[in-house]
Structure formats: structure tokens, C-alpha cells
mmCIF file with all atom_site columns, C-alpha atoms in Angstrom:
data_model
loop_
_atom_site.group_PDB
_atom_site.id
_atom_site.type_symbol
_atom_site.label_atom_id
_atom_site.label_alt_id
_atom_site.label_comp_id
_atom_site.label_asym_id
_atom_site.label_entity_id
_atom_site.label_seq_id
_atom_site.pdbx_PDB_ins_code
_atom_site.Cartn_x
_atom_site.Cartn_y
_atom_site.Cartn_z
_atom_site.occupancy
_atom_site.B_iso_or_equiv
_atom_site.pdbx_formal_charge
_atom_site.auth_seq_id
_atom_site.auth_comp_id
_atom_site.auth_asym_id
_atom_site.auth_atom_id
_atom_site.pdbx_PDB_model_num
ATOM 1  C CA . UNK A 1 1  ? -32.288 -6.337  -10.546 1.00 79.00 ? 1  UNK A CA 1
ATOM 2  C CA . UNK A 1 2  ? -33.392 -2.980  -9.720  1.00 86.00 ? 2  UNK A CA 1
ATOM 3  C CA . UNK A 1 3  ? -31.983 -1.110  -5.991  1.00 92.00 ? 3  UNK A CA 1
ATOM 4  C CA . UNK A 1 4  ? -35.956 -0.983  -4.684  1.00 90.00 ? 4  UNK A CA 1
ATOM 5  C CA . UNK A 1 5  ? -36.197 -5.148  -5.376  1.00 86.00 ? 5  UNK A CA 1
ATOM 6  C CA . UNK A 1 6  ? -32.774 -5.674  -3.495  1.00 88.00 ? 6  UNK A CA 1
ATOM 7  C CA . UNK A 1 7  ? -33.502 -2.313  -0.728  1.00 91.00 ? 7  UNK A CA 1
ATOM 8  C CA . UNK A 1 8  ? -36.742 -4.690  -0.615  1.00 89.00 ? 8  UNK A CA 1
ATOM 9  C CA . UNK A 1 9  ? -35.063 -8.379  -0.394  1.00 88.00 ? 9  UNK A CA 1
ATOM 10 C CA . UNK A 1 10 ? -32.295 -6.605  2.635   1.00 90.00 ? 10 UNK A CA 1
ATOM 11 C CA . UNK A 1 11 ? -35.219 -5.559  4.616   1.00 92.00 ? 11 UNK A CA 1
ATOM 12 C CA . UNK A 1 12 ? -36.766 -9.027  5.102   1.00 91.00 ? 12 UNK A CA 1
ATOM 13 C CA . UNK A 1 13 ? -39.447 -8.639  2.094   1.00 90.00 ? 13 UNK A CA 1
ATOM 14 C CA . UNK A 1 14 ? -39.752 -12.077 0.163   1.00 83.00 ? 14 UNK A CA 1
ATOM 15 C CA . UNK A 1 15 ? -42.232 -11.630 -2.371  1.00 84.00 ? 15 UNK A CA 1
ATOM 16 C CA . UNK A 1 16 ? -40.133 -9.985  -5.133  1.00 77.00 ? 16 UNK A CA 1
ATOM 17 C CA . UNK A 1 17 ? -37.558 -12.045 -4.846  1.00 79.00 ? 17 UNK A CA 1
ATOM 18 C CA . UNK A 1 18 ? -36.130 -12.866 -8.778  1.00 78.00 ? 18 UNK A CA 1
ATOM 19 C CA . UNK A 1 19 ? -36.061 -16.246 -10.488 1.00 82.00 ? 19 UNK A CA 1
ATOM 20 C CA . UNK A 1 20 ? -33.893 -18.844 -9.574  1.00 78.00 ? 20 UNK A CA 1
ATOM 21 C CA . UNK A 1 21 ? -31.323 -19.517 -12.080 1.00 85.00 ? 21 UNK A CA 1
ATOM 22 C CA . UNK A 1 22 ? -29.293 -21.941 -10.188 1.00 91.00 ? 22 UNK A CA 1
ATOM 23 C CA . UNK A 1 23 ? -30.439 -25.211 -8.146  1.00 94.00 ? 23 UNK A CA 1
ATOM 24 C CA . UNK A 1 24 ? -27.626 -24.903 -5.689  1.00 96.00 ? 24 UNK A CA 1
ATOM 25 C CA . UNK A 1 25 ? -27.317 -22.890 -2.250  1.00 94.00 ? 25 UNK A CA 1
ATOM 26 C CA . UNK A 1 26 ? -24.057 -22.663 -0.616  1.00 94.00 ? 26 UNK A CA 1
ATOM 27 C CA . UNK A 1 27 ? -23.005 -20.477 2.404   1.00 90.00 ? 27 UNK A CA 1
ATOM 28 C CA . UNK A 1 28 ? -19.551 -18.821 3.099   1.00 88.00 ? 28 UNK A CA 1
ATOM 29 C CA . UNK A 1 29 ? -18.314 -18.343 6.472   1.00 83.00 ? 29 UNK A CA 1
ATOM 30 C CA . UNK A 1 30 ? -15.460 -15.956 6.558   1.00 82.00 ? 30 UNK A CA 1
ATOM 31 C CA . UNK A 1 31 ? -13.464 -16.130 9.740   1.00 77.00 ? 31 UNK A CA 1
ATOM 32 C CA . UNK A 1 32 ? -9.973  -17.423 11.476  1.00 79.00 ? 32 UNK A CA 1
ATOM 33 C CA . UNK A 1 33 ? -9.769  -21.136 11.677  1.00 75.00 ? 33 UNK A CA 1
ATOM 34 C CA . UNK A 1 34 ? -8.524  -21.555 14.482  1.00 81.00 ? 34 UNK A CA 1
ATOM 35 C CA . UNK A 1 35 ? -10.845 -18.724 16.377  1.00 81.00 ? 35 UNK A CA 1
ATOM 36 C CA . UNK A 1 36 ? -14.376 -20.217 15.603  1.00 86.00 ? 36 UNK A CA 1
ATOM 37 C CA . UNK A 1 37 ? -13.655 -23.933 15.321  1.00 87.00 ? 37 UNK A CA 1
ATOM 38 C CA . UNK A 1 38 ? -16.862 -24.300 17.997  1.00 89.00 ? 38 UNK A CA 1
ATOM 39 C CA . UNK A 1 39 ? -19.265 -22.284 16.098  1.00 90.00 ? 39 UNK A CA 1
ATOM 40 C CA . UNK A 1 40 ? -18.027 -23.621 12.656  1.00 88.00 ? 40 UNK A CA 1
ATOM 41 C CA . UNK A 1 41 ? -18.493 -27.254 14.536  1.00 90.00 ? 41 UNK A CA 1
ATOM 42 C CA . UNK A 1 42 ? -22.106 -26.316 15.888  1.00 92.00 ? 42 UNK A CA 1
ATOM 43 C CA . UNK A 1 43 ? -22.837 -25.105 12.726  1.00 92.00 ? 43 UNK A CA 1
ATOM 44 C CA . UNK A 1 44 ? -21.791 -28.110 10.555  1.00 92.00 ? 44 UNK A CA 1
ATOM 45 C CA . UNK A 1 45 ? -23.585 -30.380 13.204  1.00 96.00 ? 45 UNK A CA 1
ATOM 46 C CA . UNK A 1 46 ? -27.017 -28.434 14.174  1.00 96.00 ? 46 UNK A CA 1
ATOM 47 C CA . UNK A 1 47 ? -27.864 -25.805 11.369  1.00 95.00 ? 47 UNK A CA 1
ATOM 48 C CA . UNK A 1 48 ? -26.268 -26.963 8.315   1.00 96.00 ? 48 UNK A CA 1
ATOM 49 C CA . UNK A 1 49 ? -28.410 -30.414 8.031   1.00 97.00 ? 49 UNK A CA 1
ATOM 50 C CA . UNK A 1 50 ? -31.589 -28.441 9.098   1.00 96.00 ? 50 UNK A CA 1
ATOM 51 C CA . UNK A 1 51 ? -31.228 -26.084 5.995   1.00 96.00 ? 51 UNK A CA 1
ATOM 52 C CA . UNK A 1 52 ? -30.009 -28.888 3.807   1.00 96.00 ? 52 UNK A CA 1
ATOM 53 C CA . UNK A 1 53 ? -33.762 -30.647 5.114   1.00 96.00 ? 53 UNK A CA 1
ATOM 54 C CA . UNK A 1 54 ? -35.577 -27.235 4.542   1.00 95.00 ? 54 UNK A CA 1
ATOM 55 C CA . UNK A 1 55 ? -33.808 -26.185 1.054   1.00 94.00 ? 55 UNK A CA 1
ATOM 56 C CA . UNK A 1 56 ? -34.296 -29.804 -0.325  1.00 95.00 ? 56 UNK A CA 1
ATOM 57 C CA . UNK A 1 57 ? -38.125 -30.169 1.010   1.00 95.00 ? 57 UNK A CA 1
ATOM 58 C CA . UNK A 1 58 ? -39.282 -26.919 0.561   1.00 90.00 ? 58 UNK A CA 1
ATOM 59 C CA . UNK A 1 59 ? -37.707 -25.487 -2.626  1.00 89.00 ? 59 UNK A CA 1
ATOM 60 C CA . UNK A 1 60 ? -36.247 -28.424 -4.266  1.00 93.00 ? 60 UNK A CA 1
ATOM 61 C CA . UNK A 1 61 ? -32.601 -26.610 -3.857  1.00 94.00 ? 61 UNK A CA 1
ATOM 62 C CA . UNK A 1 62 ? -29.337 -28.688 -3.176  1.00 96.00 ? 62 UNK A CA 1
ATOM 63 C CA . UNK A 1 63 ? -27.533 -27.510 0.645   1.00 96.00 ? 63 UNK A CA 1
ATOM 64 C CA . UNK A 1 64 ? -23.962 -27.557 -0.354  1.00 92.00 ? 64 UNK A CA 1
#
């Protein structure tokens, strides 16, 4: 991928966004345990299903 496509993609810009090669999103959260166990928990319980609902109805993508 070429730095004006991902310059593009960083900025917000959706329409040259490369082909999907895999079927599967997945999200990393990188923080102390024990520091953000009520955003990790608000997370799991509010967001997480709503992108798991939007990937799967909208893209045909797997939420992991």
C-alpha cells in the first residue's frame, strides 16, 4: 500500500481503502489490568456487541 492511501485511510478517508484479505476483525486494548477493569468491562458489555452487530450486518466480517 502506498504512504498517500494510508496518509489517506489515517485522516478519516474511506474510499481507498484496499481489499479485504481476511474475514476477521479483532481489536487490541493495551493497558494495566488492574487500572481499566471499568472501561475494559463497559467495553466488553456496550461497544463490543454493537460492532460485532455492525461488522457482521454490514460487511459480512466476524467481531472477535
Amino acid at each position: 500500500m502506498d504512504d498517500r492511501t494510508v496518509d489517506l485511510i489515517f485522516s478519516g478517508s474511506l474510499k481507498s481503502l484496499p481489499p479485504v484479505s481476511s474475514k476477521i476483525v479483532r481489536i487490541f486494548t493495551s493497558s494495566t489490568f488492574t487500572d481499566t477493569t471499568m472501561e475494559r468491562n463497559t467495553l466488553m458489555a456496550k461497544c463490543y456487541p454493537r460492532i460485532k452487530d455492525y461488522c457482521r450486518e454490514k460487511h459480512g466480517l466476524e467481531f472477535q
